[in-house]
PDB file of C-alpha atoms and ligand atoms in Angstrom:
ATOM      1  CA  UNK A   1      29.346  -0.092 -86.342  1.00  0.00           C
ATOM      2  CA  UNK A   2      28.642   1.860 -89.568  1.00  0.00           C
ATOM      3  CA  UNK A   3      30.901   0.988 -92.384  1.00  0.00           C
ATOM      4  CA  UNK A   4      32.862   4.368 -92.981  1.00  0.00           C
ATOM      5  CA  UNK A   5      32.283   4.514 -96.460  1.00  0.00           C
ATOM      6  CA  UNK A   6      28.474   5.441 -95.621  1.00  0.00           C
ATOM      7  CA  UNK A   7      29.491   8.805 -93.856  1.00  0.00           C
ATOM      8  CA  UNK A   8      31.318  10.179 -96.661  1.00  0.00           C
ATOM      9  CA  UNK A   9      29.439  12.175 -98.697  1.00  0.00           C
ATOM     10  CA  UNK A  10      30.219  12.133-102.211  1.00  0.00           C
ATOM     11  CA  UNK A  11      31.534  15.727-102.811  1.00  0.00           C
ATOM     12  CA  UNK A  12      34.389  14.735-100.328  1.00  0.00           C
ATOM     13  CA  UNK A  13      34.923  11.573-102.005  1.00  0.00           C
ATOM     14  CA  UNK A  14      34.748  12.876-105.455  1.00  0.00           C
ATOM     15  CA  UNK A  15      36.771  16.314-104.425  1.00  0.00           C
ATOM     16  CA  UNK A  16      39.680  13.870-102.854  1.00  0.00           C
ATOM     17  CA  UNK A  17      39.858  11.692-105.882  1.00  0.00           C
ATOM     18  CA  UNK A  18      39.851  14.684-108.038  1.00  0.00           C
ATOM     19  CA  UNK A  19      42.773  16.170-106.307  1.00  0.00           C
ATOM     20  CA  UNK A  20      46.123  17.040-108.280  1.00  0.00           C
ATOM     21  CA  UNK A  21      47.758  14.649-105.914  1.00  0.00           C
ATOM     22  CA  UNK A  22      45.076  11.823-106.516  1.00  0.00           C
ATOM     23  CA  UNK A  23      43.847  12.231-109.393  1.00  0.00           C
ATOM     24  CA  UNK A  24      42.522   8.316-109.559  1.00  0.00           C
ATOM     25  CA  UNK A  25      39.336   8.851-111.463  1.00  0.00           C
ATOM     26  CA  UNK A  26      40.552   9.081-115.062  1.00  0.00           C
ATOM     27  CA  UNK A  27      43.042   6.087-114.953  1.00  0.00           C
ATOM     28  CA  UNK A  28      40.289   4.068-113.611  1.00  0.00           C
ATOM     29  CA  UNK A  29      37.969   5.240-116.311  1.00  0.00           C
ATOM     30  CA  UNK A  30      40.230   4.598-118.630  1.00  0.00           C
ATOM     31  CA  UNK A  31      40.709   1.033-117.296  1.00  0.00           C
ATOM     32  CA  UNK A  32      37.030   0.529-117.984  1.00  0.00           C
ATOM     33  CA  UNK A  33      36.396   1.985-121.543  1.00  0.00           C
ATOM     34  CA  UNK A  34      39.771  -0.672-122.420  1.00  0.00           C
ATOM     35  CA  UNK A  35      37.706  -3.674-120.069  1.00  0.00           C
ATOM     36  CA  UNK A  36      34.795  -2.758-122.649  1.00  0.00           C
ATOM     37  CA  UNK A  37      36.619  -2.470-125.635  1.00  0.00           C
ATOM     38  CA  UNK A  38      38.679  -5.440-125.836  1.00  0.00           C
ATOM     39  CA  UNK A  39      35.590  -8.102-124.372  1.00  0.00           C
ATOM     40  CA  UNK A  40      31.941  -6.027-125.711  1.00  0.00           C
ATOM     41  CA  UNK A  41      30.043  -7.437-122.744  1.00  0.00           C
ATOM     42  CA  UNK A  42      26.503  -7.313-122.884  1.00  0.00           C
ATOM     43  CA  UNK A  43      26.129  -8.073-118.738  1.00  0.00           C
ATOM     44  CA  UNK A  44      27.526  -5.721-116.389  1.00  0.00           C
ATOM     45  CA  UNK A  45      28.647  -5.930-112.792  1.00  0.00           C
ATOM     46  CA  UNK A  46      30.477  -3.042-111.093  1.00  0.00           C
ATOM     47  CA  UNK A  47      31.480  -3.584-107.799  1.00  0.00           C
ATOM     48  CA  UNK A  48      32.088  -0.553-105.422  1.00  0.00           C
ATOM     49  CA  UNK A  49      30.848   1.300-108.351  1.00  0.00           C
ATOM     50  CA  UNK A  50      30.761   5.197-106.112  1.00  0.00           C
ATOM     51  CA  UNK A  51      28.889   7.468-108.578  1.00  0.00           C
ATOM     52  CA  UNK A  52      29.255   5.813-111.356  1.00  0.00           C
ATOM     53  CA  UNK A  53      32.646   6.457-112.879  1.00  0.00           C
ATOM     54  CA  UNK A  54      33.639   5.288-116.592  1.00  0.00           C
ATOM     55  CA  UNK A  55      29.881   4.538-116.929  1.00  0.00           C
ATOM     56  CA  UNK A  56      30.010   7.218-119.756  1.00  0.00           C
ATOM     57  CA  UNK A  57      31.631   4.831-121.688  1.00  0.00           C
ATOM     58  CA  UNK A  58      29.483   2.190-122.321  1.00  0.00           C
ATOM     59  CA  UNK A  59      27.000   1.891-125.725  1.00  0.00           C
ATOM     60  CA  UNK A  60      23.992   0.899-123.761  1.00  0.00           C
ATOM     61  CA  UNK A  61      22.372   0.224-127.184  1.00  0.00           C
ATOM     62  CA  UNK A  62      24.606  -3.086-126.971  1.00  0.00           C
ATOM     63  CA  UNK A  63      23.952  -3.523-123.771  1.00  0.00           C
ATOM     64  CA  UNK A  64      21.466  -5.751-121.790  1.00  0.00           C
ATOM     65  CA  UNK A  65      22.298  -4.781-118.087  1.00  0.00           C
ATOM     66  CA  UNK A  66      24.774  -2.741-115.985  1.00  0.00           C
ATOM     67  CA  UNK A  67      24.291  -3.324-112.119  1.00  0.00           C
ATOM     68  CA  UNK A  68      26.011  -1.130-110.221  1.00  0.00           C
ATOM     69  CA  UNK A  69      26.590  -2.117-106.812  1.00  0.00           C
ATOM     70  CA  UNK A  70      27.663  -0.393-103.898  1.00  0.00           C
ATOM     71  CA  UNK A  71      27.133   0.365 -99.701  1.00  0.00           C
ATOM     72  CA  UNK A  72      26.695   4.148-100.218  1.00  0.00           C
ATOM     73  CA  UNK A  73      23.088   4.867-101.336  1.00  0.00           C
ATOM     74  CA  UNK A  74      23.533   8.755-101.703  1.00  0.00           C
ATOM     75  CA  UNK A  75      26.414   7.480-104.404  1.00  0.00           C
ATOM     76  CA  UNK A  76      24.202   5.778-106.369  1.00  0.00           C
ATOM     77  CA  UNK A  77      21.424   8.371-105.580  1.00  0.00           C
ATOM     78  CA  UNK A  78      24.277  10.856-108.029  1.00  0.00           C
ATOM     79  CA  UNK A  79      24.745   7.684-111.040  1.00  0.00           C
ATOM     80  CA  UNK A  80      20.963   7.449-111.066  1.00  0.00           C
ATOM     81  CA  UNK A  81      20.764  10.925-111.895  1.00  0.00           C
ATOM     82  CA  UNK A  82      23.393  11.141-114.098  1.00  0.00           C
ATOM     83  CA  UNK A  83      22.461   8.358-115.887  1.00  0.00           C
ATOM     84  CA  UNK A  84      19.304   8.957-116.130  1.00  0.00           C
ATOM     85  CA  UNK A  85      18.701   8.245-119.797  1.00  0.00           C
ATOM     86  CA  UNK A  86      19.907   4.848-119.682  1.00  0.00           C
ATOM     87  CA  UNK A  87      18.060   3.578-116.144  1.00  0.00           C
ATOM     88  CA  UNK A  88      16.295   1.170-118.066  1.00  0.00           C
ATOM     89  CA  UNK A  89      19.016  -0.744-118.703  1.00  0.00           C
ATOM     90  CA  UNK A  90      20.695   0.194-115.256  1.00  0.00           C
ATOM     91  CA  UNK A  91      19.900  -1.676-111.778  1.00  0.00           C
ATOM     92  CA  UNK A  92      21.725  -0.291-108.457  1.00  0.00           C
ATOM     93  CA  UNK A  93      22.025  -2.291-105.830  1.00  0.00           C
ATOM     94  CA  UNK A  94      22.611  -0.886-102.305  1.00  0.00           C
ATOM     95  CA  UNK A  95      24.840  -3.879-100.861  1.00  0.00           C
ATOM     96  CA  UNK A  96      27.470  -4.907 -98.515  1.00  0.00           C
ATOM     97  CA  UNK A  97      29.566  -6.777-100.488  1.00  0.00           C
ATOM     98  CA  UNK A  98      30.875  -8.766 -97.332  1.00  0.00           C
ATOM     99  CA  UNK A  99      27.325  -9.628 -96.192  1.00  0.00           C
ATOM    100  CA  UNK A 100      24.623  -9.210 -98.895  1.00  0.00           C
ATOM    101  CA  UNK A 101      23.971 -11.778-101.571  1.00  0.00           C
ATOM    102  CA  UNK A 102      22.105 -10.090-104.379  1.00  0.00           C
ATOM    103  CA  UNK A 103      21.090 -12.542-107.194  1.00  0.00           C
ATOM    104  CA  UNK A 104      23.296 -11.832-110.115  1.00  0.00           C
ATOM    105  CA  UNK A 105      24.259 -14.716-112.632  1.00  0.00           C
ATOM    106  CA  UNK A 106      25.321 -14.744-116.507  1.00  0.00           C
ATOM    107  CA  UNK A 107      27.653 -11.491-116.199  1.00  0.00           C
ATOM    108  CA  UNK A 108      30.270 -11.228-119.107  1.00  0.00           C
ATOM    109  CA  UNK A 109      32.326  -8.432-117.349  1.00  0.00           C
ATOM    110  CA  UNK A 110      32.431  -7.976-113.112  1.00  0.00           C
ATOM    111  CA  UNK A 111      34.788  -4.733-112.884  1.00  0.00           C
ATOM    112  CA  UNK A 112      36.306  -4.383-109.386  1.00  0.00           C
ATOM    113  CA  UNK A 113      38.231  -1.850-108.814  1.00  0.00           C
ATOM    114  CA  UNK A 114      40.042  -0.339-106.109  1.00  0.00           C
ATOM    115  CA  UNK A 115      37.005  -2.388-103.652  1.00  0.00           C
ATOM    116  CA  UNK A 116      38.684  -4.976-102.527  1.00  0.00           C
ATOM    117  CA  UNK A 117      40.848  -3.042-100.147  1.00  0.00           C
ATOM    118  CA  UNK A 118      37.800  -2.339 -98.195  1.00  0.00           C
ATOM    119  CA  UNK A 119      36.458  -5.764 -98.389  1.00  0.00           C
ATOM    120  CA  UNK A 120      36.991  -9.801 -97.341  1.00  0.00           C
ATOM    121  CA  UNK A 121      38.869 -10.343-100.538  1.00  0.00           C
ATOM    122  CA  UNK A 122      37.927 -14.367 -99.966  1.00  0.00           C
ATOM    123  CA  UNK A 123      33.782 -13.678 -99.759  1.00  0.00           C
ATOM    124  CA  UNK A 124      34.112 -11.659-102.402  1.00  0.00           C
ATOM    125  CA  UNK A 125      36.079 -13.089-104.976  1.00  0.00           C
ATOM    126  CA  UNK A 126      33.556 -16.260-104.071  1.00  0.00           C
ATOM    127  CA  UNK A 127      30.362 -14.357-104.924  1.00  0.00           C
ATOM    128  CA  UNK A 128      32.516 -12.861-108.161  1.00  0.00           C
ATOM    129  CA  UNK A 129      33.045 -16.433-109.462  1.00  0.00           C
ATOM    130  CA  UNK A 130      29.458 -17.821-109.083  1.00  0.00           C
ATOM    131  CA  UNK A 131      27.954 -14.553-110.860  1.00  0.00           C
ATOM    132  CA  UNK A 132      30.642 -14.605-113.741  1.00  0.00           C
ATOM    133  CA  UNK A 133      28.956 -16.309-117.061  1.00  0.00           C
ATOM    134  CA  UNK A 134      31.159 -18.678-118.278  1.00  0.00           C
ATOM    135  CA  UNK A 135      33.651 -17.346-120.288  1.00  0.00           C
ATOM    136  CA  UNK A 136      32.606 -14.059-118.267  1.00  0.00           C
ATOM    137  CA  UNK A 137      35.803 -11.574-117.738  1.00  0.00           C
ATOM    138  CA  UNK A 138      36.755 -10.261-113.860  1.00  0.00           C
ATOM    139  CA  UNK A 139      38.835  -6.951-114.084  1.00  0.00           C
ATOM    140  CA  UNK A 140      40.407  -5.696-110.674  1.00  0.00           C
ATOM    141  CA  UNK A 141      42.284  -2.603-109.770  1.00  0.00           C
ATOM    142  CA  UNK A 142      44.354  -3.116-106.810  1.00  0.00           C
ATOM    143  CA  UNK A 143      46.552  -0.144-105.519  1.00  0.00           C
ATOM    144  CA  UNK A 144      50.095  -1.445-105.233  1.00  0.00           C
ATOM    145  CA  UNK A 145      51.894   0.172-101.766  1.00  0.00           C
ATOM    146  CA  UNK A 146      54.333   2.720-102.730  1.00  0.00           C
ATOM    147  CA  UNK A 147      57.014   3.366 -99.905  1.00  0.00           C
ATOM    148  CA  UNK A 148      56.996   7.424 -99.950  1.00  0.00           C
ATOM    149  CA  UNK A 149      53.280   7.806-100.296  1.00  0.00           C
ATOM    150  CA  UNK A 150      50.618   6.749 -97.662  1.00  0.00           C
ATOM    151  CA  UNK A 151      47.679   4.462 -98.608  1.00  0.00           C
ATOM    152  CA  UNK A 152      45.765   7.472 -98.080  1.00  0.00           C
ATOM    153  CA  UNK A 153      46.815  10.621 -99.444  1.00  0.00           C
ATOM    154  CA  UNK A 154      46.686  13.362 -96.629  1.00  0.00           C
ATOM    155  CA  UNK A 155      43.391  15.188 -97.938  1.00  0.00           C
ATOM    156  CA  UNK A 156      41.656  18.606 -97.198  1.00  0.00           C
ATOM    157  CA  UNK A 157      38.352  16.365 -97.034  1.00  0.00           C
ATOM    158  CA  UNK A 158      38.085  15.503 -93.512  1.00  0.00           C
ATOM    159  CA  UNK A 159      36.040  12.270 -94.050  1.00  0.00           C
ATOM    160  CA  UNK A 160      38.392  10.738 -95.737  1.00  0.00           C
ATOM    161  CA  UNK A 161      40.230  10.291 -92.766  1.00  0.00           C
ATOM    162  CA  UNK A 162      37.582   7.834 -91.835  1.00  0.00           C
ATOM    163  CA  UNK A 163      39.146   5.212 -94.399  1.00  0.00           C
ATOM    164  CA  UNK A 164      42.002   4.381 -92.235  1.00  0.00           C
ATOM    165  CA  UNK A 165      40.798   1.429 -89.871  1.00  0.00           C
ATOM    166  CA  UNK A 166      39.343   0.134 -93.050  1.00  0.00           C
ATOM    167  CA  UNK A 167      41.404   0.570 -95.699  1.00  0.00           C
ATOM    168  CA  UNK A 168      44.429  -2.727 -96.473  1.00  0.00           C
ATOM    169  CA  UNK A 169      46.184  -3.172 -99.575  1.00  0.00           C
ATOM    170  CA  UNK A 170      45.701  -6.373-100.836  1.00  0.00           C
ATOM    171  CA  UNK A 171      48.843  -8.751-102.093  1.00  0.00           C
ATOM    172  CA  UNK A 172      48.702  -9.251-105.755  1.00  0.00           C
ATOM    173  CA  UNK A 173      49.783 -12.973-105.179  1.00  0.00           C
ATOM    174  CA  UNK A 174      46.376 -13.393-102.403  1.00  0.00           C
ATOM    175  CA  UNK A 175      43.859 -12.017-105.528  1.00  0.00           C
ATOM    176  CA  UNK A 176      45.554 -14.570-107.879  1.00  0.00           C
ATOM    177  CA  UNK A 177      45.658 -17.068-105.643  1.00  0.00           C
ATOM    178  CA  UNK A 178      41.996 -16.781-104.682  1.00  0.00           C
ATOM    179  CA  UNK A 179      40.715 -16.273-108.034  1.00  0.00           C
ATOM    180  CA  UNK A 180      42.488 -19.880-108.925  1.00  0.00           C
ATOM    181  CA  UNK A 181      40.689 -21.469-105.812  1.00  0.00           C
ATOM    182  CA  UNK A 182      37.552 -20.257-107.334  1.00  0.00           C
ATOM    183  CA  UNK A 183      38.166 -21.501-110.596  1.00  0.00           C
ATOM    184  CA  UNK A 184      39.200 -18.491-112.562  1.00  0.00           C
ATOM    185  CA  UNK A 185      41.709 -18.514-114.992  1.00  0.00           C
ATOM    186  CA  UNK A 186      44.476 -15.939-114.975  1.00  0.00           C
ATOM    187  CA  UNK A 187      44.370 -13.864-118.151  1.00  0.00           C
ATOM    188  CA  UNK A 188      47.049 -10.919-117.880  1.00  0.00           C
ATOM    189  CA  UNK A 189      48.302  -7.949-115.533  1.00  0.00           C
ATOM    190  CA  UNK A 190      49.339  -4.630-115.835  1.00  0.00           C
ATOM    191  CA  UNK A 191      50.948  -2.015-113.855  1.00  0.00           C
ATOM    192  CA  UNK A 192      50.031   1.657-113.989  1.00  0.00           C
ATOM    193  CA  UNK A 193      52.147   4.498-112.657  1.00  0.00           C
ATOM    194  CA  UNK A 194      49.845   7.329-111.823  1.00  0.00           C
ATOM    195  CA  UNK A 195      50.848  11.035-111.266  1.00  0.00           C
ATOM    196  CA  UNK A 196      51.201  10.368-107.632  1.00  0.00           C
ATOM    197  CA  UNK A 197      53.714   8.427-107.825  1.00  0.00           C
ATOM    198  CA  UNK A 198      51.085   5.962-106.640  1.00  0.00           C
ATOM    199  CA  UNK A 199      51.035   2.372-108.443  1.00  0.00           C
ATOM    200  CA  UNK A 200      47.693   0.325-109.841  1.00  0.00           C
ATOM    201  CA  UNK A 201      47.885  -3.067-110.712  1.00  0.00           C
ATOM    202  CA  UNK A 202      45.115  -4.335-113.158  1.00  0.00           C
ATOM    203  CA  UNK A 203      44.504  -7.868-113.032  1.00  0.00           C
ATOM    204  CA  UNK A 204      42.088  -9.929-115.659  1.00  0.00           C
ATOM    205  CA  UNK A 205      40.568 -13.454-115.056  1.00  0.00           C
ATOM    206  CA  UNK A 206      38.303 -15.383-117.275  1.00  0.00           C
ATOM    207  CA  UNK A 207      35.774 -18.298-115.942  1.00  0.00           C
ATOM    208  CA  UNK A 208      35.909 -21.051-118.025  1.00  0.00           C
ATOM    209  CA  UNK A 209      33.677 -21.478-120.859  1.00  0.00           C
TER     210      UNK A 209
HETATM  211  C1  SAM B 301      37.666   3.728-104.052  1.00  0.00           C
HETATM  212  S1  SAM B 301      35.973   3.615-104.402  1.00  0.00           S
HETATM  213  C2  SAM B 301      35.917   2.730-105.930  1.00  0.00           C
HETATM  214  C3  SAM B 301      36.270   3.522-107.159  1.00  0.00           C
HETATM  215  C4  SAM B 301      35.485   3.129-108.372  1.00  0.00           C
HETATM  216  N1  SAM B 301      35.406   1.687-108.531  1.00  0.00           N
HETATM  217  C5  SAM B 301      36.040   3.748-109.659  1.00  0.00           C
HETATM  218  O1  SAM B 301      36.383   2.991-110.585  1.00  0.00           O
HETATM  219  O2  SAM B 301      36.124   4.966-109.755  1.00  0.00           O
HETATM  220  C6  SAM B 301      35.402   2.314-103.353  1.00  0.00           C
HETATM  221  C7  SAM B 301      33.885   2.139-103.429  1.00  0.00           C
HETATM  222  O3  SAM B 301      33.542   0.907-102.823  1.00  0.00           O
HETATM  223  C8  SAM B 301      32.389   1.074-102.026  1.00  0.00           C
HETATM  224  N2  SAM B 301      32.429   0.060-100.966  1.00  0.00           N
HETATM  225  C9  SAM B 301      33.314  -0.026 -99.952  1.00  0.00           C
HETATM  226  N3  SAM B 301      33.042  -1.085 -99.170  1.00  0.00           N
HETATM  227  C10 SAM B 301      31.953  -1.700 -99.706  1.00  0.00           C
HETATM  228  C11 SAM B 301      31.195  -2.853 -99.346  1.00  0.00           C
HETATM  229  N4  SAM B 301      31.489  -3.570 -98.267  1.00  0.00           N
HETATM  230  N5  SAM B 301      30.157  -3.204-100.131  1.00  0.00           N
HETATM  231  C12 SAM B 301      29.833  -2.459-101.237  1.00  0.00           C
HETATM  232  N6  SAM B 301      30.514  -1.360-101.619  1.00  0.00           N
HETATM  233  C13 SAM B 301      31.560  -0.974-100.860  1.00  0.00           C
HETATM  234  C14 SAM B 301      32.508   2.493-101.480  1.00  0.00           C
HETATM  235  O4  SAM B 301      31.269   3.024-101.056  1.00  0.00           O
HETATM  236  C15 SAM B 301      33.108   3.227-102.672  1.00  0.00           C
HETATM  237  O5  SAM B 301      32.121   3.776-103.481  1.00  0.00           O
END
């Protein structure tokens, strides 16, 4: 069976998160810009990266690599082109998370967000820990449930309907827990009321040095 996330084209998936009522792509950008702010990483993983939001934000003249990972190859089709100035210093990766094992070591920031409701949160997190650098800096985004608002927001974009049988928030306490199986240490957490009404919860972990 195809993973659902490969039959949604990106205009409906950028249109829906671009919606008044959504409206998810700036918070998560702004997530990013403060991920590369407070650590500078020179090694960049983002997981479930779509077309490439928040990559604007990064000085790639301080950077050695961003790989930008992701199931949907017309989405990373759109960040190549976007991006295009910087590919040298860019590598996408068409990958299932859940199945694929690309080679990635030494990264100082892995920045996961809103991915790991679509994927095995252990398999991941797993992979996440043995490409981390040590010292290297996880950042999820995990969207809290939020009692008068469905997981997914009723959309005009038909595809998106597609997420349903996919789509499961994940509990706050499983990440944490996980990421101290896998040896990462819990750095901080932070809750983010968006216009929705709709609730992130950022989460930081550093592998030990
Ligand atoms: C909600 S979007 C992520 C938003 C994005 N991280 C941001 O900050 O704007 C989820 C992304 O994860 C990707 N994805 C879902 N399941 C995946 C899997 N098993 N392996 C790789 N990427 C996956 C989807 O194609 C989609 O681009």
């Amino acid at each position: 069976m195809k993973n659902p996330w490969t039959e949604i084209p990106a205009e409906d998936y950028e249109g829906h998160m671009k919606l008044p009522e959504v409206h998810q792509l700036e918070p998560l950008r702004e997530i990013f810009k403060k991920a590369l702010e407070k650590y500078g990483p020179r090694r960049i993983a983002i997981l479930g990266c779509a077309t490439g939001n928040g990559i604007e934000a990064v000085e790639f003249s301080k950077l050695e690599k961003l790989y930008a990972l992701d199931i949907n190859p017309g989405y990373l089709e759109i960040l190549r082109k976007r991006h295009a100035a910087n590919l040298s210093k860019i590598e996408t990766m068409e990958c299932d998370l859940n199945t694929d094992g690309p080679d990635l070591s030494g990264i100082h920031l892995i920045f996961a967000a809103l991915i790991f409701e679509y994927v095995d949160v252990k398999i991941v997190t797993e992979k996440i820990a043995r490409w981390l650098a040590p010292g290297g800096i996880l950042v999820a985004v995990l969207q809290l449930p939020c009692e008068k608002i469905p997981e997914i927001s009723p959309s005009p974009y038909k595809s998106i309907g597609k997420l349903a049988t996919l789509m499961k928030l994940v509990a706050p306490e499983e990440m944490e827990g996980l990421a101290a199986e896998n040896g990462l240490g819990f750095q901080g957490k932070r809750t983010r009321k968006l216009d929705s009404g709709k609730e992130f919860l950022e989460l930081s972990f550093r592998k030990p040095a």
